[in-house]
Short mmCIF file of C-alpha atoms in Angstrom, two decimals:
data_model
loop_
_atom_site.label_atom_id
_atom_site.label_comp_id
_atom_site.label_asym_id
_atom_site.label_seq_id
_atom_site.Cartn_x
_atom_site.Cartn_y
_atom_site.Cartn_z
CA MET A 1 -11.26 38.31 7.24
CA VAL A 2 -12.05 38.19 3.66
CA GLN A 3 -8.94 40.47 2.81
CA ASN A 4 -7.07 38.09 4.54
CA ALA A 5 -8.68 35.20 3.02
CA ARG A 6 -7.69 36.44 -0.05
CA GLU A 7 -4.03 37.16 0.81
CA ALA A 8 -4.06 33.28 2.11
CA VAL A 9 -5.27 31.97 -1.61
CA ALA A 10 -2.71 34.33 -3.44
CA ALA A 11 -0.09 33.38 -0.67
CA PRO A 12 3.37 32.29 -3.05
CA ILE A 13 4.63 29.19 -2.81
CA ALA A 14 7.96 28.42 -0.98
CA ALA A 15 10.66 28.57 -3.07
CA VAL A 16 12.78 26.39 -1.74
CA VAL A 17 10.83 22.50 -1.81
CA GLU A 18 12.59 19.43 -0.69
CA LYS A 19 11.06 16.42 -1.59
CA PRO A 20 10.89 13.51 1.72
CA LYS A 21 13.85 11.43 1.64
CA LEU A 22 12.02 8.29 1.01
CA GLU A 23 15.10 5.68 1.13
CA THR A 24 15.28 5.41 4.71
CA ARG A 25 15.39 1.66 5.95
CA ALA A 26 14.13 0.39 8.99
CA GLY A 27 17.51 -0.87 10.01
CA PRO A 28 18.16 -4.68 11.84
CA VAL A 29 16.01 -3.52 15.20
CA GLY A 30 13.04 -2.58 13.03
CA SER A 31 13.40 -6.02 10.98
CA ILE A 32 13.81 -7.94 14.53
CA VAL A 33 10.61 -6.23 15.15
CA PHE A 34 8.63 -7.02 12.40
CA MET A 35 9.56 -10.92 12.55
CA GLY A 36 8.83 -10.82 16.04
CA LEU A 37 5.20 -9.76 15.35
CA LEU A 38 4.75 -11.82 12.39
CA GLY A 39 5.95 -14.82 14.81
CA VAL A 40 3.39 -13.67 17.39
CA GLY A 41 0.73 -13.49 14.78
CA VAL A 42 1.70 -17.21 13.42
CA ALA A 43 1.78 -18.44 17.10
CA PHE A 44 -1.42 -16.37 18.09
CA THR A 45 -3.41 -17.94 14.89
CA ALA A 46 -2.49 -21.78 15.58
CA TYR A 47 -3.37 -21.10 19.37
CA GLY A 48 -6.73 -19.85 18.44
CA LEU A 49 -7.38 -22.19 15.85
CA GLN A 50 -6.41 -25.42 17.94
CA SER A 51 -8.61 -24.26 20.91
CA ASP A 52 -11.24 -24.17 18.48
CA VAL A 53 -11.14 -27.28 17.07
CA ALA A 54 -10.43 -28.99 20.45
CA GLY A 55 -13.34 -27.33 21.96
CA ALA A 56 -15.62 -28.50 19.31
CA GLY A 57 -14.80 -31.96 19.92
CA THR A 58 -12.84 -32.55 16.94
CA ALA A 59 -9.34 -33.02 15.06
CA LEU A 60 -8.18 -32.41 11.86
CA ALA A 61 -6.27 -34.79 9.74
CA LEU A 62 -3.17 -34.05 7.92
CA ALA A 63 -5.30 -33.54 4.58
CA PRO A 64 -7.80 -31.20 5.89
CA LEU A 65 -4.80 -29.53 7.99
CA LEU A 66 -2.66 -28.62 4.99
CA LEU A 67 -5.48 -27.30 2.96
CA LEU A 68 -6.44 -24.73 5.92
CA GLY A 69 -2.96 -23.57 6.01
CA LEU A 70 -2.42 -22.80 2.24
CA SER A 71 -6.13 -21.10 2.43
CA LEU A 72 -5.11 -19.49 5.55
CA LEU A 73 -2.06 -18.00 3.97
CA ILE A 74 -3.45 -17.03 1.06
CA ALA A 75 -6.78 -15.28 2.48
CA LEU A 76 -4.22 -13.28 4.96
CA GLY A 77 -1.79 -12.89 1.97
CA PHE A 78 -4.64 -10.87 0.24
CA GLU A 79 -5.40 -8.45 3.53
CA PHE A 80 -1.01 -7.90 3.77
CA VAL A 81 -1.01 -6.90 0.35
CA ASN A 82 -4.23 -4.65 1.10
CA GLY A 83 -2.03 -3.27 3.41
CA PHE A 84 1.01 -1.84 1.83
CA HIS A 85 -1.14 -1.11 -1.88
CA ASP A 86 -3.02 1.28 0.74
CA THR A 87 -0.51 2.48 2.82
CA ALA A 88 -0.12 5.90 0.79
CA ASN A 89 -3.93 6.80 1.41
CA ALA A 90 -2.67 7.38 5.27
CA VAL A 91 0.95 8.61 5.19
CA ALA A 92 1.46 10.62 1.66
CA THR A 93 0.45 13.48 3.00
CA VAL A 94 2.01 13.40 6.53
CA ILE A 95 5.20 12.73 4.84
CA TYR A 96 5.07 15.08 2.00
CA THR A 97 4.13 18.09 4.61
CA HIS A 98 7.18 16.45 6.50
CA SER A 99 4.68 16.22 10.13
CA LEU A 100 6.13 12.95 10.21
CA PRO A 101 9.60 10.83 9.27
CA PRO A 102 8.68 8.22 6.45
CA MET A 103 9.49 5.31 8.70
CA VAL A 104 7.23 6.58 11.77
CA ALA A 105 4.64 7.32 9.61
CA VAL A 106 4.82 3.91 8.22
CA VAL A 107 4.64 2.17 11.74
CA TRP A 108 2.13 4.59 13.23
CA SER A 109 -0.21 3.99 10.52
CA GLY A 110 0.04 0.28 10.84
CA VAL A 111 -0.55 0.62 14.59
CA TRP A 112 -3.78 2.18 14.02
CA ASN A 113 -4.68 -0.32 11.00
CA PHE A 114 -4.26 -2.73 13.67
CA VAL A 115 -6.47 -1.50 16.10
CA GLY A 116 -9.21 -0.40 13.74
CA VAL A 117 -9.38 -4.09 12.59
CA LEU A 118 -9.71 -5.25 16.28
CA VAL A 119 -12.50 -3.25 16.54
CA SER A 120 -14.61 -3.22 13.75
CA SER A 121 -17.85 -4.85 13.69
CA GLY A 122 -17.80 -7.22 11.37
CA ALA A 123 -20.98 -5.88 8.93
CA VAL A 124 -18.58 -5.04 6.08
CA ALA A 125 -17.37 -9.11 6.28
CA PHE A 126 -20.38 -10.24 5.82
CA GLY A 127 -21.84 -7.60 3.32
CA ILE A 128 -19.26 -8.72 1.27
CA VAL A 129 -20.18 -12.90 1.53
CA SER A 130 -23.63 -12.15 0.62
CA LEU A 131 -22.54 -11.46 -2.94
CA LEU A 132 -21.21 -14.96 -3.48
CA PRO A 133 -23.59 -17.02 -5.15
CA VAL A 134 -25.27 -18.88 -2.54
CA GLU A 135 -25.32 -22.37 -3.77
CA LEU A 136 -21.23 -21.81 -3.14
CA ILE A 137 -21.87 -20.61 0.21
CA LEU A 138 -23.92 -23.38 1.43
CA GLN A 139 -21.45 -25.84 -0.35
CA VAL A 140 -18.36 -23.94 0.56
CA GLY A 141 -16.79 -27.40 1.91
CA SER A 142 -16.80 -29.00 -1.60
CA ASP A 143 -14.63 -28.72 -4.23
CA ALA A 144 -16.67 -26.12 -6.24
CA GLY A 145 -16.36 -24.14 -2.48
CA PHE A 146 -12.67 -24.06 -2.52
CA ALA A 147 -11.98 -23.38 -5.96
CA MET A 148 -14.31 -20.32 -5.53
CA VAL A 149 -12.37 -19.04 -2.47
CA PHE A 150 -8.86 -19.65 -4.04
CA SER A 151 -10.12 -17.99 -7.47
CA LEU A 152 -11.31 -14.79 -5.80
CA LEU A 153 -8.44 -14.18 -3.49
CA ILE A 154 -5.84 -14.99 -5.87
CA ALA A 155 -7.30 -12.72 -8.55
CA ALA A 156 -7.52 -9.89 -5.95
CA ILE A 157 -3.69 -10.25 -5.27
CA LEU A 158 -2.52 -10.18 -9.00
CA TRP A 159 -4.35 -7.01 -9.75
CA ASN A 160 -3.63 -5.89 -6.45
CA LEU A 161 -0.03 -6.45 -7.07
CA GLY A 162 -0.21 -5.28 -10.71
CA THR A 163 -1.20 -1.52 -10.23
CA TRP A 164 1.11 -1.51 -6.84
CA TYR A 165 4.19 -2.32 -9.13
CA PHE A 166 2.90 0.74 -11.56
CA GLY A 167 2.41 2.88 -8.87
CA LEU A 168 -1.42 3.57 -9.40
CA PRO A 169 -3.46 3.89 -6.50
CA ALA A 170 -6.39 1.35 -7.48
CA SER A 171 -9.20 0.10 -5.07
CA SER A 172 -8.54 -3.17 -3.23
CA SER A 173 -12.20 -2.77 -2.33
CA HIS A 174 -13.07 -2.68 -6.01
CA THR A 175 -11.30 -5.47 -7.07
CA LEU A 176 -12.42 -7.95 -4.78
CA ILE A 177 -15.88 -6.89 -5.50
CA GLY A 178 -15.19 -7.71 -9.14
CA SER A 179 -13.60 -10.88 -8.52
CA ILE A 180 -16.77 -12.04 -6.42
CA ILE A 181 -18.89 -11.27 -9.27
CA GLY A 182 -16.34 -12.87 -11.66
CA VAL A 183 -16.83 -16.19 -9.69
CA GLY A 184 -20.83 -16.03 -9.42
CA LEU A 185 -20.74 -14.95 -13.38
CA ALA A 186 -18.69 -18.26 -14.06
CA ASN A 187 -20.45 -20.52 -11.94
CA GLU A 188 -23.30 -19.35 -13.37
CA LEU A 189 -22.57 -19.80 -16.78
CA MET A 190 -21.08 -23.23 -16.15
CA HIS A 191 -23.83 -24.58 -14.73
CA ARG A 192 -27.32 -22.83 -15.38
CA GLY A 193 -27.39 -23.28 -19.19
CA GLY A 194 -25.82 -19.62 -19.58
CA SER A 195 -28.68 -17.84 -17.41
CA ALA A 196 -25.84 -15.69 -15.79
CA THR A 197 -27.82 -13.13 -13.53
CA SER A 198 -28.86 -15.98 -11.11
CA GLY A 199 -25.73 -16.26 -10.29
CA VAL A 200 -24.79 -12.70 -8.96
CA ASP A 201 -27.04 -10.95 -6.50
CA TRP A 202 -27.03 -7.67 -8.91
CA SER A 203 -29.30 -5.97 -6.56
CA GLN A 204 -26.70 -6.24 -3.62
CA ALA A 205 -23.77 -5.95 -5.78
CA ALA A 206 -25.69 -2.74 -7.25
CA LYS A 207 -25.76 -1.44 -4.16
CA VAL A 208 -22.06 -1.83 -3.06
CA GLY A 209 -20.91 -0.90 -6.34
CA GLN A 210 -22.69 2.20 -6.17
CA SER A 211 -20.80 3.33 -2.74
CA LEU A 212 -17.36 2.21 -4.87
CA LEU A 213 -18.17 4.07 -7.99
CA MET A 214 -19.18 7.19 -5.69
CA SER A 215 -16.08 7.20 -3.66
CA PRO A 216 -13.76 9.39 -6.45
CA LEU A 217 -16.66 11.75 -6.88
CA ILE A 218 -17.32 12.46 -3.17
CA GLY A 219 -13.88 12.91 -2.67
CA ALA A 220 -12.57 15.40 -4.96
CA VAL A 221 -16.04 17.41 -4.28
CA ALA A 222 -16.05 17.21 -0.65
CA ALA A 223 -11.99 17.95 -0.35
CA GLY A 224 -12.08 20.88 -2.69
CA LEU A 225 -15.22 22.53 -1.47
CA LEU A 226 -13.56 21.84 2.44
CA LEU A 227 -10.45 23.50 1.23
CA VAL A 228 -11.90 26.20 -0.03
CA VAL A 229 -14.10 26.97 3.24
CA LEU A 230 -11.12 26.33 5.30
CA LYS A 231 -9.71 29.36 3.55
CA PHE A 232 -12.29 31.77 4.94
CA VAL A 233 -12.09 30.13 8.24
CA VAL A 234 -8.42 29.81 8.91
CA ALA A 235 -6.81 32.84 7.14
CA ASN A 236 -3.43 31.62 8.06
CA PRO A 237 -1.04 32.07 4.78
CA LYS A 238 1.17 29.35 5.91
CA LEU A 239 -1.60 26.53 5.95
CA TYR A 240 -1.43 26.76 2.04
CA ARG A 241 2.25 27.07 1.34
CA ALA A 242 4.34 24.30 0.73
CA PRO A 243 6.66 23.23 3.23
CA GLU A 244 9.96 25.03 3.06
CA GLY A 245 12.78 22.69 3.25
CA LEU A 246 12.57 19.90 5.58
CA ARG A 247 11.49 21.58 8.46
CA PRO A 248 8.04 20.26 10.02
CA PRO A 249 5.15 22.73 9.93
CA PRO A 250 3.91 24.53 13.26
CA TRP A 251 2.52 22.47 15.66
CA TRP A 252 -0.88 23.05 15.61
CA ILE A 253 -0.81 22.20 11.78
CA ARG A 254 1.35 19.16 12.36
CA GLY A 255 -1.16 17.58 15.23
CA VAL A 256 -3.92 18.30 12.64
CA LEU A 257 -2.20 16.08 9.79
CA VAL A 258 -1.00 13.44 12.26
CA LEU A 259 -4.66 13.35 13.66
CA THR A 260 -6.20 12.86 9.99
CA CYS A 261 -3.70 10.29 9.58
CA THR A 262 -4.32 8.48 12.36
CA GLY A 263 -8.05 8.70 11.50
CA VAL A 264 -7.74 7.32 7.91
CA SER A 265 -5.55 4.48 9.30
CA PHE A 266 -8.17 3.43 11.88
CA ALA A 267 -10.79 3.58 9.76
CA HIS A 268 -9.28 1.52 6.69
CA GLY A 269 -8.30 -0.92 9.09
CA SER A 270 -12.02 -1.31 10.64
CA ASN A 271 -13.39 -1.37 6.48
CA ASP A 272 -10.64 -2.85 4.47
CA GLY A 273 -10.03 -5.61 7.24
CA GLN A 274 -12.97 -6.74 7.51
CA LYS A 275 -13.07 -8.10 3.72
CA GLY A 276 -10.74 -10.70 4.63
CA MET A 277 -12.60 -11.62 7.78
CA GLY A 278 -15.48 -12.75 5.66
CA LEU A 279 -13.46 -14.94 3.44
CA ILE A 280 -11.70 -16.55 6.42
CA MET A 281 -14.66 -17.63 7.98
CA LEU A 282 -16.32 -19.08 4.85
CA ILE A 283 -12.75 -20.99 4.42
CA LEU A 284 -13.35 -22.27 8.29
CA ILE A 285 -16.84 -23.39 7.88
CA GLY A 286 -15.81 -25.46 4.96
CA ILE A 287 -13.06 -26.96 6.25
CA VAL A 288 -13.52 -27.19 10.20
CA PRO A 289 -17.70 -26.87 10.00
CA THR A 290 -18.23 -28.63 13.55
CA ALA A 291 -16.02 -25.70 15.22
CA TYR A 292 -16.93 -22.77 12.76
CA ALA A 293 -20.58 -23.43 11.27
CA LEU A 294 -22.50 -21.90 14.24
CA ASN A 295 -21.68 -19.56 17.28
CA ARG A 296 -21.62 -21.91 20.38
CA ALA A 297 -20.38 -18.85 22.57
CA VAL A 298 -24.14 -17.31 22.37
CA PRO A 299 -25.44 -16.42 26.03
CA ASP A 300 -28.26 -18.66 27.45
CA SER A 301 -30.75 -16.62 26.89
CA TYR A 302 -30.42 -16.87 22.94
CA VAL A 303 -32.61 -20.08 23.08
CA PRO A 304 -35.89 -19.67 24.23
CA GLU A 305 -35.71 -16.12 22.31
CA PHE A 306 -35.26 -17.66 19.43
CA LEU A 307 -37.50 -20.08 20.38
CA ALA A 308 -40.66 -17.45 20.89
CA LEU A 309 -39.34 -15.44 17.72
CA SER A 310 -39.60 -18.56 15.36
CA HIS A 311 -43.42 -19.58 16.82
CA VAL A 312 -44.62 -15.64 15.73
CA VAL A 313 -42.57 -15.36 12.68
CA GLY A 314 -43.87 -19.04 11.39
CA GLN A 315 -47.35 -18.37 12.11
CA ALA A 316 -47.14 -14.90 10.24
CA LEU A 317 -45.89 -16.55 7.33
CA LEU A 318 -48.18 -19.38 7.00
CA GLU A 319 -51.13 -17.12 7.45
CA LYS A 320 -50.29 -15.10 4.38
CA SER A 321 -49.55 -18.14 2.39
CA GLU A 322 -51.96 -19.88 -0.15
CA GLY A 323 -54.57 -21.37 1.40
CA ALA A 324 -53.22 -21.08 4.94
CA LYS A 325 -52.00 -24.92 4.77
CA GLU A 326 -48.78 -26.35 5.95
CA PHE A 327 -46.37 -27.45 3.53
CA ASP A 328 -46.56 -31.17 2.62
CA GLY A 329 -42.59 -32.30 1.87
CA ASP A 330 -39.00 -30.86 2.33
CA PRO A 331 -39.32 -27.38 2.23
CA ARG A 332 -35.48 -26.21 1.09
CA PRO A 333 -35.80 -26.98 -2.56
CA ALA A 334 -38.79 -24.58 -2.69
CA VAL A 335 -36.98 -22.20 -0.48
CA THR A 336 -33.91 -22.37 -3.31
CA ASP A 337 -35.81 -22.09 -5.94
CA PHE A 338 -37.13 -18.74 -4.93
CA ILE A 339 -33.82 -17.53 -3.85
CA ARG A 340 -32.57 -18.40 -7.55
CA THR A 341 -35.39 -17.21 -9.35
CA ARG A 342 -36.23 -14.14 -6.90
CA GLN A 343 -39.85 -14.70 -7.96
CA PRO A 344 -41.94 -16.39 -5.27
CA GLY A 345 -43.97 -19.07 -5.66
CA PRO A 346 -47.29 -20.65 -4.90
CA ASP A 347 -45.81 -22.61 -2.08
CA THR A 348 -42.65 -20.60 -0.79
CA LEU A 349 -44.17 -19.06 2.39
CA ALA A 350 -45.65 -22.17 3.46
CA ALA A 351 -42.23 -23.83 2.85
CA THR A 352 -40.10 -20.64 4.71
CA ALA A 353 -42.44 -21.32 7.71
CA LYS A 354 -42.06 -24.98 7.79
CA LEU A 355 -38.20 -24.45 7.41
CA VAL A 356 -38.48 -21.79 10.25
CA GLY A 357 -40.34 -24.91 12.43
CA GLU A 358 -37.70 -27.54 11.50
CA ILE A 359 -34.99 -25.28 12.69
CA ALA A 360 -36.80 -24.18 15.96
CA GLY A 361 -37.08 -27.82 16.36
CA THR A 362 -33.60 -28.79 16.16
CA ILE A 363 -32.47 -26.43 18.81
CA GLU A 364 -34.86 -26.95 20.97
CA LYS A 365 -34.40 -30.90 21.36
CA THR A 366 -30.63 -29.86 21.97
CA GLY A 367 -31.27 -26.94 24.23
CA SER A 368 -28.41 -24.76 22.95
CA LEU A 369 -26.12 -24.35 19.78
CA ALA A 370 -23.48 -25.33 21.72
CA HIS A 371 -25.03 -29.18 22.15
CA ILE A 372 -26.17 -29.22 18.17
CA PRO A 373 -24.62 -32.98 17.34
CA VAL A 374 -21.34 -32.18 15.05
CA THR A 375 -22.68 -34.37 12.41
CA LYS A 376 -25.98 -31.40 11.95
CA THR A 377 -23.94 -28.74 12.78
CA GLN A 378 -23.30 -27.50 8.86
CA ASN A 379 -27.12 -28.71 7.73
CA VAL A 380 -28.56 -26.17 10.82
CA ARG A 381 -25.91 -23.32 9.76
CA ASN A 382 -27.17 -24.02 5.86
CA ASP A 383 -30.66 -24.14 6.70
CA MET A 384 -30.58 -20.81 9.08
CA TYR A 385 -28.47 -19.15 6.14
CA LEU A 386 -30.81 -20.24 3.69
CA LEU A 387 -33.73 -18.92 5.36
CA ASP A 388 -31.92 -15.69 6.57
CA GLU A 389 -31.45 -15.23 2.30
CA ALA A 390 -35.05 -15.86 2.14
CA MET A 391 -36.40 -13.31 4.16
CA ARG A 392 -34.11 -10.97 3.12
CA ARG A 393 -35.52 -11.03 -0.04
CA LEU A 394 -39.17 -11.17 0.60
CA GLU A 395 -38.66 -7.97 2.48
CA LYS A 396 -37.13 -6.43 -0.26
CA LEU A 397 -39.56 -7.16 -2.64
CA GLY A 398 -42.21 -6.06 -0.32
CA GLN A 399 -44.14 -9.12 -0.11
CA PRO A 400 -46.35 -10.26 1.73
CA VAL A 401 -47.34 -6.96 3.98
CA PHE A 402 -47.02 -7.28 7.51
CA ASP A 403 -48.37 -5.09 10.21
CA GLU A 404 -45.61 -2.68 11.95
CA ARG A 405 -45.37 -5.17 14.94
CA THR A 406 -44.43 -8.14 13.01
CA ARG A 407 -42.20 -6.43 10.75
CA LYS A 408 -40.18 -6.05 14.24
CA GLU A 409 -40.24 -9.19 15.10
CA ILE A 410 -39.08 -10.64 11.78
CA GLY A 411 -36.22 -8.25 12.14
CA GLY A 412 -35.38 -9.44 15.53
CA TYR A 413 -35.79 -13.05 14.15
CA ARG A 414 -33.31 -12.27 11.06
CA LYS A 415 -30.73 -10.65 13.88
CA ALA A 416 -31.15 -13.84 15.87
CA LEU A 417 -30.35 -15.88 12.87
CA GLY A 418 -27.10 -13.42 11.97
CA ASN A 419 -26.09 -13.89 15.69
CA ALA A 420 -25.91 -17.78 15.23
CA THR A 421 -24.47 -17.85 11.89
CA ARG A 422 -22.35 -14.53 11.71
CA PHE A 423 -19.67 -14.19 14.00
CA ILE A 424 -16.02 -13.63 13.71
CA PRO A 425 -13.35 -15.69 16.45
CA THR A 426 -10.82 -13.10 18.37
CA TRP A 427 -8.03 -14.82 16.87
CA VAL A 428 -9.42 -14.45 13.28
CA LYS A 429 -9.09 -10.36 14.12
CA VAL A 430 -5.97 -10.73 15.45
CA ALA A 431 -4.21 -12.62 12.42
CA VAL A 432 -6.12 -10.02 10.22
CA ALA A 433 -5.07 -6.92 11.90
CA ILE A 434 -1.31 -8.10 12.31
CA ALA A 435 -1.42 -9.40 8.05
CA LEU A 436 -2.51 -5.80 7.21
CA GLY A 437 -0.92 -3.70 9.97
CA LEU A 438 2.76 -5.31 9.23
CA GLY A 439 1.61 -4.94 5.19
CA THR A 440 1.44 -1.42 5.86
CA MET A 441 5.08 -1.34 6.62
CA VAL A 442 6.32 -3.09 3.19
CA GLY A 443 6.40 -1.65 -0.06
CA TRP A 444 4.56 1.50 0.24
CA ARG A 445 6.77 3.99 -1.60
CA ARG A 446 5.87 3.63 -4.88
CA ILE A 447 1.91 4.24 -4.57
CA VAL A 448 3.32 7.37 -1.97
CA VAL A 449 5.17 8.51 -4.89
CA THR A 450 2.42 8.97 -6.75
CA VAL A 451 -0.29 10.34 -4.61
CA GLY A 452 2.37 13.01 -3.10
CA GLU A 453 4.30 14.01 -6.35
CA LYS A 454 2.37 13.09 -9.52
CA ILE A 455 -1.28 14.35 -8.94
CA GLY A 456 -0.63 18.19 -8.32
CA LYS A 457 1.91 20.42 -10.56
CA GLN A 458 2.56 22.15 -7.21
CA HIS A 459 3.73 20.60 -4.16
CA LEU A 460 1.12 19.47 -1.55
CA THR A 461 0.40 22.04 1.30
CA TYR A 462 -0.65 21.77 4.62
CA GLY A 463 -4.33 22.60 3.89
CA GLN A 464 -4.86 20.45 0.86
CA GLY A 465 -3.19 17.43 3.12
CA ALA A 466 -5.74 17.76 5.85
CA SER A 467 -8.64 18.65 3.74
CA ALA A 468 -8.15 15.37 1.65
CA GLU A 469 -7.67 13.00 4.50
CA LEU A 470 -10.11 14.44 6.92
CA VAL A 471 -12.64 13.53 4.08
CA ALA A 472 -11.31 10.17 3.36
CA MET A 473 -11.39 9.65 7.25
CA SER A 474 -15.36 10.64 7.63
CA THR A 475 -16.33 8.91 4.45
CA ILE A 476 -15.06 5.47 5.29
CA ALA A 477 -15.74 5.85 8.84
CA ALA A 478 -19.43 6.80 7.46
CA ALA A 479 -19.38 3.80 5.38
CA ASP A 480 -18.39 1.20 8.21
CA MET A 481 -21.63 2.33 10.10
CA TYR A 482 -23.89 1.14 7.31
CA GLY A 483 -21.64 -1.96 6.65
CA LEU A 484 -20.77 -0.93 2.88
CA PRO A 485 -17.29 -1.11 1.49
CA VAL A 486 -15.78 2.10 0.61
CA SER A 487 -12.42 2.57 -1.26
CA THR A 488 -10.01 4.38 0.73
CA THR A 489 -7.79 4.86 -2.50
CA HIS A 490 -10.32 6.21 -4.63
CA VAL A 491 -11.44 8.54 -1.70
CA LEU A 492 -7.98 9.73 -0.90
CA SER A 493 -5.99 10.31 -4.21
CA SER A 494 -8.98 11.94 -6.06
CA GLY A 495 -9.53 14.08 -2.32
CA VAL A 496 -6.06 15.09 -3.29
CA ALA A 497 -6.99 16.02 -7.00
CA GLY A 498 -9.92 17.99 -5.89
CA THR A 499 -8.01 20.69 -3.58
CA MET A 500 -5.22 20.92 -6.53
CA ALA A 501 -8.01 21.81 -8.57
CA ALA A 502 -9.32 23.55 -5.69
CA ASN A 503 -6.26 25.86 -5.20
CA GLY A 504 -5.50 26.28 -8.44
CA SER A 505 -2.48 23.82 -8.29
CA GLY A 506 -2.78 22.26 -11.56
CA LEU A 507 -3.06 18.61 -12.27
CA GLN A 508 -0.64 16.28 -13.79
CA TRP A 509 -3.26 14.90 -16.79
CA SER A 510 -1.26 11.88 -17.48
CA THR A 511 -1.21 10.86 -14.01
CA ILE A 512 -5.09 11.57 -13.47
CA ARG A 513 -6.01 9.63 -16.27
CA ASN A 514 -3.57 6.65 -15.43
CA LEU A 515 -6.13 6.71 -12.19
CA ALA A 516 -9.36 6.74 -13.79
CA MET A 517 -8.25 4.29 -16.33
CA ALA A 518 -7.11 2.14 -13.33
CA TRP A 519 -10.65 2.75 -11.58
CA VAL A 520 -11.99 1.82 -14.67
CA LEU A 521 -10.55 -0.91 -15.52
CA THR A 522 -10.21 -2.95 -12.18
CA LEU A 523 -13.47 -4.12 -12.43
CA PRO A 524 -13.88 -5.80 -15.84
CA ALA A 525 -10.00 -7.12 -15.37
CA ALA A 526 -10.90 -8.65 -11.54
CA VAL A 527 -14.25 -10.07 -13.45
CA LEU A 528 -12.12 -11.61 -16.42
CA LEU A 529 -9.40 -12.99 -13.88
CA SER A 530 -11.70 -14.23 -11.17
CA GLY A 531 -13.87 -15.80 -13.76
CA SER A 532 -10.92 -17.66 -15.66
CA LEU A 533 -9.40 -18.86 -12.81
CA PHE A 534 -12.45 -20.26 -11.35
CA PHE A 535 -13.13 -22.19 -14.45
CA VAL A 536 -9.71 -23.99 -14.10
CA PHE A 537 -9.08 -24.70 -10.92
CA HIS A 538 -12.81 -26.20 -11.77
CA GLN A 539 -11.90 -28.11 -14.15
CA MET A 540 -8.41 -29.08 -12.45
CA ILE A 541 -10.53 -30.58 -9.61
CA ALA A 542 -13.15 -32.20 -11.48
CA HIS A 543 -10.37 -33.66 -13.37
#
């Protein structure tokens, strides 16, 4: 076996290597199908929105309706650009190994991106939202709230379009995180006397940033090692040679490559598609709070369970407070101050306990979330979000110290808060899925060429493509399970580079330098761009 492996490693590259024909167009039938799917998406979005608004017993005037339409257009535009910006991550390997014709690969990837979005959990969506300044989330329907959403989305779209134009596989996740940090910094500099750190949850940003920064390292090392192991396990020389002419690979190799392409497409949809969902929910909460501030579809069992947990958690917090005395007055300023400073004061626990009781009292009076008066819906949602954020930060500080049973009950209470405020309607998932899926079918050639031709000095082999795709698929799926955004682009492009290095195929260092520069510059560029846009939009609205 070792001898066979050595022969596989030393196998010569095919003398005749033809590039795939990327100029193939969809044709009139494809264009009709594309426009038909776009029309279905628009119609379903409008129907879902109208049903939710009518079900909440409210109606939209012309001005809010136009603002909502513009906001959704920008948010879905981000997902559309994300689609064609990141398509190369899934299809470059199957195209350059001639496993699938270019247009078939792109459509196939689009379908599985669509499916991935539909079955996503939503954890990544709200992980992204939690990075935003708390005061802007609580006031998302204000002028500053809309300036925030518009700024970060437009900044992310502009940077993605710019890197796409130059054929650079930059990370959409990296871009969006940078845009969010830029808005947080700008908001704090404008309103907190220059103390910028309280405008961004740096601990949460560091957690997300770590997953993004580790992506290229994981991709390069893991894909390179996988290729080396593969050579010793599957010692078939054909697997490590470049394709001969335009002939597709043997059926079993082709099956592996198509399977990994499918997996990356699905994982990309389930992870990247959620980023737009969270922002769309902020938009809906800001413009139509009566329909979207609270999840009115929770089961009947929700209220008694929530009330029981509220009693236990409220008592536990009060017992740990100084003097174990009930808080006198409005608890919200004290809780908000704790979130802003990240330092608990003498009244923090008592105020938090009182807020737990007030929320429980409101829900007990109405009997269900669906029956909370429309005038109180936004306030209840804000109180729940404020409380959940305060308890998350208390847990992180490790104070007060609770016994194991109380910690579990607090965890159950926080989950109940999330069930009431962190939900995604089906039509939002469908709209994002269609935007991302259709986006994969447009403008994909630029970055496909970079990944397929400009990273290594030799043509991509079957084994290299399968190794890079398998690592990308596994990494993204794992990140999705833990609710972390991860860069599909970084994992895949660095994975291709890792396999080229492991195979001794050589690297085109000019491309590697450009990719590294895009990786390094994306975060500061997005921070600067979104922060500047937020300042401009805020000043325009203020005047």
